[in-house]
Amino acid sequence: MTAPLDPYLSPPAQQALIAGLFIAAGWWVVASQNHRRDAKLRQERVTDIQRALLAEIRAHVVALEDQRLDARETDRAVRRILDEGFIQMLPDNSNDRIFSAILEEVHILPALVIDPVVTYYRQVAVLRSFEEELPDLAARNRARAAEMFIDYLELGEVARDTGYEAMRILLASLHGGDATILELYENDERERVQRIGASLPGELAQMRERLSKPLSDRSDL
């Protein structure tokens, strides 16, 4: 019986062709396996980085909660700056060891995770710069140092809030990926619209009431 390729190729050429096809198929299988392995390793690395960042941010957010001053403590601290040029011992907020270590790998994180994480660490960096500047400033300019100290406390609140947001997004990413993050954002938007819808009638009623008064009776004008 004549082989289908006999009219076109000699038996040795047919054997070489078949061998080449087997080799090519083997390369494709190996390449596919390597691709799956690399994708798995990359995902494991992404997960490890997110877990490490979550742990670092969580620890710092807890510390920021402990550092919060009430109104009386704030007034006392500001008064000491103005009267004595004294700055109380400021905490060390250089909480970015893990982030600094993986900075060159940040790009492999999910896009929806990068922004809140970077925003948080940017706030931490600003907070740290205030901690370094305040003691020297208090010795030179007490009034300016008092103002800067109040700004510093407000920055601590911002860092805490951005830390909570970064934690929320990291947890969503770890538990469900981009789909869970997007669902989270959609829920936030629905709640925002509901709040606006709930408060808008009252605000409009107040506006109509003010506009209905004679100009001389409008206390806000």
JSON list of C-alpha atoms in Angstrom, two decimals:
[
{"chain": "A", "resi": 1, "resn": "MET", "atom": "CA", "xyz": [0.00, 0.00, 0.00]},
{"chain": "A", "resi": 2, "resn": "THR", "atom": "CA", "xyz": [1.34, 3.40, -0.98]},
{"chain": "A", "resi": 3, "resn": "ALA", "atom": "CA", "xyz": [1.70, 5.98, 1.80]},
{"chain": "A", "resi": 4, "resn": "PRO", "atom": "CA", "xyz": [-0.15, 9.28, 1.19]},
{"chain": "A", "resi": 5, "resn": "LEU", "atom": "CA", "xyz": [3.09, 11.24, 1.03]},
{"chain": "A", "resi": 6, "resn": "ASP", "atom": "CA", "xyz": [5.01, 8.83, -1.20]},
{"chain": "A", "resi": 7, "resn": "PRO", "atom": "CA", "xyz": [4.26, 10.82, -4.37]},
{"chain": "A", "resi": 8, "resn": "TYR", "atom": "CA", "xyz": [5.71, 13.93, -2.75]},
{"chain": "A", "resi": 9, "resn": "LEU", "atom": "CA", "xyz": [8.41, 12.85, -0.31]},
{"chain": "A", "resi": 10, "resn": "SER", "atom": "CA", "xyz": [10.83, 10.02, -0.09]},
{"chain": "A", "resi": 11, "resn": "PRO", "atom": "CA", "xyz": [10.58, 7.72, 2.96]},
{"chain": "A", "resi": 12, "resn": "PRO", "atom": "CA", "xyz": [13.60, 9.35, 4.69]},
{"chain": "A", "resi": 13, "resn": "ALA", "atom": "CA", "xyz": [12.07, 12.80, 4.13]},
{"chain": "A", "resi": 14, "resn": "GLN", "atom": "CA", "xyz": [8.75, 11.60, 5.53]},
{"chain": "A", "resi": 15, "resn": "GLN", "atom": "CA", "xyz": [10.50, 10.26, 8.62]},
{"chain": "A", "resi": 16, "resn": "ALA", "atom": "CA", "xyz": [12.29, 13.57, 9.08]},
{"chain": "A", "resi": 17, "resn": "LEU", "atom": "CA", "xyz": [9.01, 15.47, 8.71]},
{"chain": "A", "resi": 18, "resn": "ILE", "atom": "CA", "xyz": [7.26, 13.30, 11.29]},
{"chain": "A", "resi": 19, "resn": "ALA", "atom": "CA", "xyz": [10.18, 13.66, 13.68]},
{"chain": "A", "resi": 20, "resn": "GLY", "atom": "CA", "xyz": [10.10, 17.43, 13.20]},
{"chain": "A", "resi": 21, "resn": "LEU", "atom": "CA", "xyz": [6.38, 17.53, 13.94]},
{"chain": "A", "resi": 22, "resn": "PHE", "atom": "CA", "xyz": [6.91, 15.58, 17.14]},
{"chain": "A", "resi": 23, "resn": "ILE", "atom": "CA", "xyz": [9.70, 17.94, 18.18]},
{"chain": "A", "resi": 24, "resn": "ALA", "atom": "CA", "xyz": [7.57, 21.02, 17.42]},
{"chain": "A", "resi": 25, "resn": "ALA", "atom": "CA", "xyz": [4.66, 19.56, 19.37]},
{"chain": "A", "resi": 26, "resn": "GLY", "atom": "CA", "xyz": [7.00, 18.88, 22.27]},
{"chain": "A", "resi": 27, "resn": "TRP", "atom": "CA", "xyz": [8.24, 22.47, 22.21]},
{"chain": "A", "resi": 28, "resn": "TRP", "atom": "CA", "xyz": [4.66, 23.73, 22.25]},
{"chain": "A", "resi": 29, "resn": "VAL", "atom": "CA", "xyz": [3.75, 21.50, 25.19]},
{"chain": "A", "resi": 30, "resn": "VAL", "atom": "CA", "xyz": [6.83, 22.58, 27.14]},
{"chain": "A", "resi": 31, "resn": "ALA", "atom": "CA", "xyz": [6.19, 26.26, 26.36]},
{"chain": "A", "resi": 32, "resn": "SER", "atom": "CA", "xyz": [2.58, 25.91, 27.48]},
{"chain": "A", "resi": 33, "resn": "GLN", "atom": "CA", "xyz": [3.63, 24.22, 30.70]},
{"chain": "A", "resi": 34, "resn": "ASN", "atom": "CA", "xyz": [6.25, 26.90, 31.35]},
{"chain": "A", "resi": 35, "resn": "HIS", "atom": "CA", "xyz": [3.68, 29.62, 30.73]},
{"chain": "A", "resi": 36, "resn": "ARG", "atom": "CA", "xyz": [1.24, 28.07, 33.19]},
{"chain": "A", "resi": 37, "resn": "ARG", "atom": "CA", "xyz": [4.00, 27.60, 35.73]},
{"chain": "A", "resi": 38, "resn": "ASP", "atom": "CA", "xyz": [5.17, 31.22, 35.35]},
{"chain": "A", "resi": 39, "resn": "ALA", "atom": "CA", "xyz": [1.60, 32.49, 35.64]},
{"chain": "A", "resi": 40, "resn": "LYS", "atom": "CA", "xyz": [1.09, 30.44, 38.79]},
{"chain": "A", "resi": 41, "resn": "LEU", "atom": "CA", "xyz": [4.35, 31.68, 40.31]},
{"chain": "A", "resi": 42, "resn": "ARG", "atom": "CA", "xyz": [3.46, 35.27, 39.41]},
{"chain": "A", "resi": 43, "resn": "GLN", "atom": "CA", "xyz": [0.04, 34.96, 41.03]},
{"chain": "A", "resi": 44, "resn": "GLU", "atom": "CA", "xyz": [1.59, 33.44, 44.14]},
{"chain": "A", "resi": 45, "resn": "ARG", "atom": "CA", "xyz": [4.03, 36.35, 44.27]},
{"chain": "A", "resi": 46, "resn": "VAL", "atom": "CA", "xyz": [1.21, 38.87, 43.88]},
{"chain": "A", "resi": 47, "resn": "THR", "atom": "CA", "xyz": [-0.70, 37.19, 46.70]},
{"chain": "A", "resi": 48, "resn": "ASP", "atom": "CA", "xyz": [2.38, 37.13, 48.94]},
{"chain": "A", "resi": 49, "resn": "ILE", "atom": "CA", "xyz": [3.04, 40.83, 48.33]},
{"chain": "A", "resi": 50, "resn": "GLN", "atom": "CA", "xyz": [-0.55, 41.78, 49.02]},
{"chain": "A", "resi": 51, "resn": "ARG", "atom": "CA", "xyz": [-0.61, 39.79, 52.26]},
{"chain": "A", "resi": 52, "resn": "ALA", "atom": "CA", "xyz": [2.67, 41.37, 53.39]},
{"chain": "A", "resi": 53, "resn": "LEU", "atom": "CA", "xyz": [1.44, 44.89, 52.59]},
{"chain": "A", "resi": 54, "resn": "LEU", "atom": "CA", "xyz": [-1.84, 44.20, 54.35]},
{"chain": "A", "resi": 55, "resn": "ALA", "atom": "CA", "xyz": [0.01, 43.12, 57.50]},
{"chain": "A", "resi": 56, "resn": "GLU", "atom": "CA", "xyz": [2.28, 46.18, 57.43]},
{"chain": "A", "resi": 57, "resn": "ILE", "atom": "CA", "xyz": [-0.57, 48.62, 56.84]},
{"chain": "A", "resi": 58, "resn": "ARG", "atom": "CA", "xyz": [-2.80, 46.98, 59.47]},
{"chain": "A", "resi": 59, "resn": "ALA", "atom": "CA", "xyz": [-0.07, 47.25, 62.11]},
{"chain": "A", "resi": 60, "resn": "HIS", "atom": "CA", "xyz": [0.47, 50.92, 61.35]},
{"chain": "A", "resi": 61, "resn": "VAL", "atom": "CA", "xyz": [-3.23, 51.78, 61.30]},
{"chain": "A", "resi": 62, "resn": "VAL", "atom": "CA", "xyz": [-3.54, 50.27, 64.78]},
{"chain": "A", "resi": 63, "resn": "ALA", "atom": "CA", "xyz": [-0.59, 52.44, 65.87]},
{"chain": "A", "resi": 64, "resn": "LEU", "atom": "CA", "xyz": [-2.21, 55.53, 64.34]},
{"chain": "A", "resi": 65, "resn": "GLU", "atom": "CA", "xyz": [-5.38, 54.80, 66.28]},
{"chain": "A", "resi": 66, "resn": "ASP", "atom": "CA", "xyz": [-3.37, 54.66, 69.50]},
{"chain": "A", "resi": 67, "resn": "GLN", "atom": "CA", "xyz": [-1.64, 57.96, 68.67]},
{"chain": "A", "resi": 68, "resn": "ARG", "atom": "CA", "xyz": [-4.84, 59.97, 68.31]},
{"chain": "A", "resi": 69, "resn": "LEU", "atom": "CA", "xyz": [-5.24, 62.89, 70.72]},
{"chain": "A", "resi": 70, "resn": "ASP", "atom": "CA", "xyz": [-8.54, 64.18, 72.03]},
{"chain": "A", "resi": 71, "resn": "ALA", "atom": "CA", "xyz": [-9.36, 67.90, 72.02]},
{"chain": "A", "resi": 72, "resn": "ARG", "atom": "CA", "xyz": [-7.97, 68.51, 75.51]},
{"chain": "A", "resi": 73, "resn": "GLU", "atom": "CA", "xyz": [-4.72, 66.68, 74.78]},
{"chain": "A", "resi": 74, "resn": "THR", "atom": "CA", "xyz": [-4.34, 68.60, 71.54]},
{"chain": "A", "resi": 75, "resn": "ASP", "atom": "CA", "xyz": [-4.88, 71.96, 73.26]},
{"chain": "A", "resi": 76, "resn": "ARG", "atom": "CA", "xyz": [-2.34, 71.05, 75.93]},
{"chain": "A", "resi": 77, "resn": "ALA", "atom": "CA", "xyz": [0.27, 70.01, 73.36]},
{"chain": "A", "resi": 78, "resn": "VAL", "atom": "CA", "xyz": [-0.24, 73.18, 71.30]},
{"chain": "A", "resi": 79, "resn": "ARG", "atom": "CA", "xyz": [-0.03, 75.37, 74.41]},
{"chain": "A", "resi": 80, "resn": "ARG", "atom": "CA", "xyz": [3.30, 73.82, 75.40]},
{"chain": "A", "resi": 81, "resn": "ILE", "atom": "CA", "xyz": [4.66, 74.49, 71.92]},
{"chain": "A", "resi": 82, "resn": "LEU", "atom": "CA", "xyz": [3.60, 78.14, 72.13]},
{"chain": "A", "resi": 83, "resn": "ASP", "atom": "CA", "xyz": [4.76, 78.67, 75.72]},
{"chain": "A", "resi": 84, "resn": "GLU", "atom": "CA", "xyz": [7.90, 76.54, 75.87]},
{"chain": "A", "resi": 85, "resn": "GLY", "atom": "CA", "xyz": [8.79, 75.55, 72.33]},
{"chain": "A", "resi": 86, "resn": "PHE", "atom": "CA", "xyz": [8.31, 71.99, 73.53]},
{"chain": "A", "resi": 87, "resn": "ILE", "atom": "CA", "xyz": [7.34, 69.22, 71.13]},
{"chain": "A", "resi": 88, "resn": "GLN", "atom": "CA", "xyz": [6.15, 66.03, 72.75]},
{"chain": "A", "resi": 89, "resn": "MET", "atom": "CA", "xyz": [7.85, 62.83, 71.72]},
{"chain": "A", "resi": 90, "resn": "LEU", "atom": "CA", "xyz": [6.55, 62.08, 68.26]},
{"chain": "A", "resi": 91, "resn": "PRO", "atom": "CA", "xyz": [6.03, 58.47, 67.17]},
{"chain": "A", "resi": 92, "resn": "ASP", "atom": "CA", "xyz": [8.15, 56.96, 64.44]},
{"chain": "A", "resi": 93, "resn": "ASN", "atom": "CA", "xyz": [5.84, 56.55, 61.46]},
{"chain": "A", "resi": 94, "resn": "SER", "atom": "CA", "xyz": [8.48, 55.22, 59.06]},
{"chain": "A", "resi": 95, "resn": "ASN", "atom": "CA", "xyz": [6.28, 52.25, 58.35]},
{"chain": "A", "resi": 96, "resn": "ASP", "atom": "CA", "xyz": [7.31, 51.31, 54.84]},
{"chain": "A", "resi": 97, "resn": "ARG", "atom": "CA", "xyz": [9.95, 48.59, 55.10]},
{"chain": "A", "resi": 98, "resn": "ILE", "atom": "CA", "xyz": [7.95, 46.03, 53.16]},
{"chain": "A", "resi": 99, "resn": "PHE", "atom": "CA", "xyz": [6.72, 48.57, 50.63]},
{"chain": "A", "resi": 100, "resn": "SER", "atom": "CA", "xyz": [10.28, 49.81, 50.06]},
{"chain": "A", "resi": 101, "resn": "ALA", "atom": "CA", "xyz": [11.49, 46.24, 49.62]},
{"chain": "A", "resi": 102, "resn": "ILE", "atom": "CA", "xyz": [8.93, 45.45, 46.91]},
{"chain": "A", "resi": 103, "resn": "LEU", "atom": "CA", "xyz": [8.80, 48.89, 45.29]},
{"chain": "A", "resi": 104, "resn": "GLU", "atom": "CA", "xyz": [10.21, 47.63, 42.00]},
{"chain": "A", "resi": 105, "resn": "GLU", "atom": "CA", "xyz": [7.52, 44.94, 41.89]},
{"chain": "A", "resi": 106, "resn": "VAL", "atom": "CA", "xyz": [4.54, 47.19, 42.59]},
{"chain": "A", "resi": 107, "resn": "HIS", "atom": "CA", "xyz": [3.64, 47.09, 38.90]},
{"chain": "A", "resi": 108, "resn": "ILE", "atom": "CA", "xyz": [2.69, 43.40, 39.14]},
{"chain": "A", "resi": 109, "resn": "LEU", "atom": "CA", "xyz": [-0.08, 44.17, 41.62]},
{"chain": "A", "resi": 110, "resn": "PRO", "atom": "CA", "xyz": [-3.63, 44.46, 40.29]},
{"chain": "A", "resi": 111, "resn": "ALA", "atom": "CA", "xyz": [-4.23, 47.93, 38.87]},
{"chain": "A", "resi": 112, "resn": "LEU", "atom": "CA", "xyz": [-7.14, 48.53, 41.25]},
{"chain": "A", "resi": 113, "resn": "VAL", "atom": "CA", "xyz": [-4.87, 47.83, 44.22]},
{"chain": "A", "resi": 114, "resn": "ILE", "atom": "CA", "xyz": [-1.92, 50.02, 43.29]},
{"chain": "A", "resi": 115, "resn": "ASP", "atom": "CA", "xyz": [-3.55, 53.43, 43.71]},
{"chain": "A", "resi": 116, "resn": "PRO", "atom": "CA", "xyz": [-4.92, 53.05, 47.27]},
{"chain": "A", "resi": 117, "resn": "VAL", "atom": "CA", "xyz": [-1.72, 51.37, 48.44]},
{"chain": "A", "resi": 118, "resn": "VAL", "atom": "CA", "xyz": [0.54, 54.05, 46.95]},
{"chain": "A", "resi": 119, "resn": "THR", "atom": "CA", "xyz": [-1.74, 56.80, 48.30]},
{"chain": "A", "resi": 120, "resn": "TYR", "atom": "CA", "xyz": [-1.41, 55.39, 51.81]},
{"chain": "A", "resi": 121, "resn": "TYR", "atom": "CA", "xyz": [2.37, 55.15, 51.70]},
{"chain": "A", "resi": 122, "resn": "ARG", "atom": "CA", "xyz": [2.59, 58.66, 50.26]},
{"chain": "A", "resi": 123, "resn": "GLN", "atom": "CA", "xyz": [0.68, 59.93, 53.28]},
{"chain": "A", "resi": 124, "resn": "VAL", "atom": "CA", "xyz": [3.03, 58.03, 55.58]},
{"chain": "A", "resi": 125, "resn": "ALA", "atom": "CA", "xyz": [6.02, 59.69, 53.88]},
{"chain": "A", "resi": 126, "resn": "VAL", "atom": "CA", "xyz": [4.50, 63.15, 54.38]},
{"chain": "A", "resi": 127, "resn": "LEU", "atom": "CA", "xyz": [3.75, 62.33, 58.01]},
{"chain": "A", "resi": 128, "resn": "ARG", "atom": "CA", "xyz": [7.34, 61.25, 58.52]},
{"chain": "A", "resi": 129, "resn": "SER", "atom": "CA", "xyz": [8.68, 64.48, 56.99]},
{"chain": "A", "resi": 130, "resn": "PHE", "atom": "CA", "xyz": [6.62, 66.49, 59.50]},
{"chain": "A", "resi": 131, "resn": "GLU", "atom": "CA", "xyz": [8.04, 64.43, 62.37]},
{"chain": "A", "resi": 132, "resn": "GLU", "atom": "CA", "xyz": [11.56, 65.27, 61.24]},
{"chain": "A", "resi": 133, "resn": "GLU", "atom": "CA", "xyz": [10.84, 68.98, 60.78]},
{"chain": "A", "resi": 134, "resn": "LEU", "atom": "CA", "xyz": [8.75, 69.81, 63.85]},
{"chain": "A", "resi": 135, "resn": "PRO", "atom": "CA", "xyz": [11.39, 69.67, 66.65]},
{"chain": "A", "resi": 136, "resn": "ASP", "atom": "CA", "xyz": [13.75, 72.07, 64.88]},
{"chain": "A", "resi": 137, "resn": "LEU", "atom": "CA", "xyz": [10.91, 74.36, 63.85]},
{"chain": "A", "resi": 138, "resn": "ALA", "atom": "CA", "xyz": [9.65, 74.61, 67.45]},
{"chain": "A", "resi": 139, "resn": "ALA", "atom": "CA", "xyz": [13.03, 76.00, 68.47]},
{"chain": "A", "resi": 140, "resn": "ARG", "atom": "CA", "xyz": [12.95, 78.64, 65.72]},
{"chain": "A", "resi": 141, "resn": "ASN", "atom": "CA", "xyz": [9.30, 79.61, 65.37]},
{"chain": "A", "resi": 142, "resn": "ARG", "atom": "CA", "xyz": [6.84, 78.48, 68.02]},
{"chain": "A", "resi": 143, "resn": "ALA", "atom": "CA", "xyz": [3.74, 79.86, 66.33]},
{"chain": "A", "resi": 144, "resn": "ARG", "atom": "CA", "xyz": [4.55, 78.19, 63.03]},
{"chain": "A", "resi": 145, "resn": "ALA", "atom": "CA", "xyz": [5.42, 74.95, 64.85]},
{"chain": "A", "resi": 146, "resn": "ALA", "atom": "CA", "xyz": [2.05, 75.00, 66.62]},
{"chain": "A", "resi": 147, "resn": "GLU", "atom": "CA", "xyz": [0.26, 75.38, 63.29]},
{"chain": "A", "resi": 148, "resn": "MET", "atom": "CA", "xyz": [2.36, 72.64, 61.77]},
{"chain": "A", "resi": 149, "resn": "PHE", "atom": "CA", "xyz": [1.64, 70.35, 64.72]},
{"chain": "A", "resi": 150, "resn": "ILE", "atom": "CA", "xyz": [-2.09, 70.71, 64.12]},
{"chain": "A", "resi": 151, "resn": "ASP", "atom": "CA", "xyz": [-1.50, 69.96, 60.44]},
{"chain": "A", "resi": 152, "resn": "TYR", "atom": "CA", "xyz": [0.52, 66.93, 61.54]},
{"chain": "A", "resi": 153, "resn": "LEU", "atom": "CA", "xyz": [-2.38, 65.60, 63.60]},
{"chain": "A", "resi": 154, "resn": "GLU", "atom": "CA", "xyz": [-4.72, 66.08, 60.66]},
{"chain": "A", "resi": 155, "resn": "LEU", "atom": "CA", "xyz": [-2.27, 64.26, 58.40]},
{"chain": "A", "resi": 156, "resn": "GLY", "atom": "CA", "xyz": [-2.31, 61.40, 60.87]},
{"chain": "A", "resi": 157, "resn": "GLU", "atom": "CA", "xyz": [-6.07, 61.18, 60.46]},
{"chain": "A", "resi": 158, "resn": "VAL", "atom": "CA", "xyz": [-5.71, 61.18, 56.68]},
{"chain": "A", "resi": 159, "resn": "ALA", "atom": "CA", "xyz": [-3.03, 58.47, 56.85]},
{"chain": "A", "resi": 160, "resn": "ARG", "atom": "CA", "xyz": [-5.30, 56.39, 59.07]},
{"chain": "A", "resi": 161, "resn": "ASP", "atom": "CA", "xyz": [-8.24, 56.76, 56.68]},
{"chain": "A", "resi": 162, "resn": "THR", "atom": "CA", "xyz": [-6.15, 55.96, 53.60]},
{"chain": "A", "resi": 163, "resn": "GLY", "atom": "CA", "xyz": [-4.74, 52.99, 55.51]},
{"chain": "A", "resi": 164, "resn": "TYR", "atom": "CA", "xyz": [-8.23, 51.66, 56.16]},
{"chain": "A", "resi": 165, "resn": "GLU", "atom": "CA", "xyz": [-9.08, 52.11, 52.48]},
{"chain": "A", "resi": 166, "resn": "ALA", "atom": "CA", "xyz": [-5.91, 50.31, 51.36]},
{"chain": "A", "resi": 167, "resn": "MET", "atom": "CA", "xyz": [-6.69, 47.46, 53.75]},
{"chain": "A", "resi": 168, "resn": "ARG", "atom": "CA", "xyz": [-10.24, 47.24, 52.45]},
{"chain": "A", "resi": 169, "resn": "ILE", "atom": "CA", "xyz": [-9.07, 47.01, 48.83]},
{"chain": "A", "resi": 170, "resn": "LEU", "atom": "CA", "xyz": [-6.30, 44.53, 49.63]},
{"chain": "A", "resi": 171, "resn": "LEU", "atom": "CA", "xyz": [-8.73, 42.26, 51.47]},
{"chain": "A", "resi": 172, "resn": "ALA", "atom": "CA", "xyz": [-11.20, 42.45, 48.58]},
{"chain": "A", "resi": 173, "resn": "SER", "atom": "CA", "xyz": [-8.44, 41.63, 46.11]},
{"chain": "A", "resi": 174, "resn": "LEU", "atom": "CA", "xyz": [-7.20, 38.67, 48.15]},
{"chain": "A", "resi": 175, "resn": "HIS", "atom": "CA", "xyz": [-10.68, 37.23, 48.55]},
{"chain": "A", "resi": 176, "resn": "GLY", "atom": "CA", "xyz": [-12.12, 37.81, 45.10]},
{"chain": "A", "resi": 177, "resn": "GLY", "atom": "CA", "xyz": [-9.83, 39.78, 42.83]},
{"chain": "A", "resi": 178, "resn": "ASP", "atom": "CA", "xyz": [-10.87, 42.68, 40.62]},
{"chain": "A", "resi": 179, "resn": "ALA", "atom": "CA", "xyz": [-14.51, 41.58, 40.52]},
{"chain": "A", "resi": 180, "resn": "THR", "atom": "CA", "xyz": [-14.83, 41.92, 44.29]},
{"chain": "A", "resi": 181, "resn": "ILE", "atom": "CA", "xyz": [-13.11, 45.32, 44.28]},
{"chain": "A", "resi": 182, "resn": "LEU", "atom": "CA", "xyz": [-15.43, 46.60, 41.55]},
{"chain": "A", "resi": 183, "resn": "GLU", "atom": "CA", "xyz": [-18.43, 45.31, 43.48]},
{"chain": "A", "resi": 184, "resn": "LEU", "atom": "CA", "xyz": [-17.13, 47.15, 46.53]},
{"chain": "A", "resi": 185, "resn": "TYR", "atom": "CA", "xyz": [-16.88, 50.39, 44.57]},
{"chain": "A", "resi": 186, "resn": "GLU", "atom": "CA", "xyz": [-20.36, 49.90, 43.13]},
{"chain": "A", "resi": 187, "resn": "ASN", "atom": "CA", "xyz": [-21.77, 49.42, 46.64]},
{"chain": "A", "resi": 188, "resn": "ASP", "atom": "CA", "xyz": [-19.98, 52.58, 47.77]},
{"chain": "A", "resi": 189, "resn": "GLU", "atom": "CA", "xyz": [-21.49, 54.53, 44.88]},
{"chain": "A", "resi": 190, "resn": "ARG", "atom": "CA", "xyz": [-24.99, 53.22, 45.63]},
{"chain": "A", "resi": 191, "resn": "GLU", "atom": "CA", "xyz": [-24.65, 54.21, 49.28]},
{"chain": "A", "resi": 192, "resn": "ARG", "atom": "CA", "xyz": [-23.41, 57.67, 48.27]},
{"chain": "A", "resi": 193, "resn": "VAL", "atom": "CA", "xyz": [-26.37, 58.19, 45.94]},
{"chain": "A", "resi": 194, "resn": "GLN", "atom": "CA", "xyz": [-28.76, 56.99, 48.65]},
{"chain": "A", "resi": 195, "resn": "ARG", "atom": "CA", "xyz": [-27.27, 59.43, 51.17]},
{"chain": "A", "resi": 196, "resn": "ILE", "atom": "CA", "xyz": [-27.61, 62.28, 48.70]},
{"chain": "A", "resi": 197, "resn": "GLY", "atom": "CA", "xyz": [-31.17, 61.25, 47.92]},
{"chain": "A", "resi": 198, "resn": "ALA", "atom": "CA", "xyz": [-32.04, 61.11, 51.62]},
{"chain": "A", "resi": 199, "resn": "SER", "atom": "CA", "xyz": [-30.56, 64.51, 52.47]},
{"chain": "A", "resi": 200, "resn": "LEU", "atom": "CA", "xyz": [-31.48, 66.42, 49.31]},
{"chain": "A", "resi": 201, "resn": "PRO", "atom": "CA", "xyz": [-35.19, 67.05, 50.08]},
{"chain": "A", "resi": 202, "resn": "GLY", "atom": "CA", "xyz": [-34.34, 68.59, 53.44]},
{"chain": "A", "resi": 203, "resn": "GLU", "atom": "CA", "xyz": [-31.61, 70.75, 51.95]},
{"chain": "A", "resi": 204, "resn": "LEU", "atom": "CA", "xyz": [-33.94, 71.95, 49.20]},
{"chain": "A", "resi": 205, "resn": "ALA", "atom": "CA", "xyz": [-36.64, 72.74, 51.77]},
{"chain": "A", "resi": 206, "resn": "GLN", "atom": "CA", "xyz": [-34.17, 74.80, 53.79]},
{"chain": "A", "resi": 207, "resn": "MET", "atom": "CA", "xyz": [-33.07, 76.62, 50.66]},
{"chain": "A", "resi": 208, "resn": "ARG", "atom": "CA", "xyz": [-36.66, 77.42, 49.70]},
{"chain": "A", "resi": 209, "resn": "GLU", "atom": "CA", "xyz": [-37.34, 78.64, 53.22]},
{"chain": "A", "resi": 210, "resn": "ARG", "atom": "CA", "xyz": [-34.34, 80.97, 53.14]},
{"chain": "A", "resi": 211, "resn": "LEU", "atom": "CA", "xyz": [-35.24, 82.28, 49.71]},
{"chain": "A", "resi": 212, "resn": "SER", "atom": "CA", "xyz": [-38.81, 82.94, 50.77]},
{"chain": "A", "resi": 213, "resn": "LYS", "atom": "CA", "xyz": [-37.68, 85.30, 53.55]},
{"chain": "A", "resi": 214, "resn": "PRO", "atom": "CA", "xyz": [-37.18, 89.01, 52.95]},
{"chain": "A", "resi": 215, "resn": "LEU", "atom": "CA", "xyz": [-33.60, 89.85, 52.08]},
{"chain": "A", "resi": 216, "resn": "SER", "atom": "CA", "xyz": [-33.08, 91.68, 55.38]},
{"chain": "A", "resi": 217, "resn": "ASP", "atom": "CA", "xyz": [-34.08, 88.57, 57.36]},
{"chain": "A", "resi": 218, "resn": "ARG", "atom": "CA", "xyz": [-31.61, 86.20, 55.74]},
{"chain": "A", "resi": 219, "resn": "SER", "atom": "CA", "xyz": [-28.94, 85.63, 58.36]},
{"chain": "A", "resi": 220, "resn": "ASP", "atom": "CA", "xyz": [-26.68, 83.79, 55.93]},
{"chain": "A", "resi": 221, "resn": "LEU", "atom": "CA", "xyz": [-26.42, 86.68, 53.48]}
]
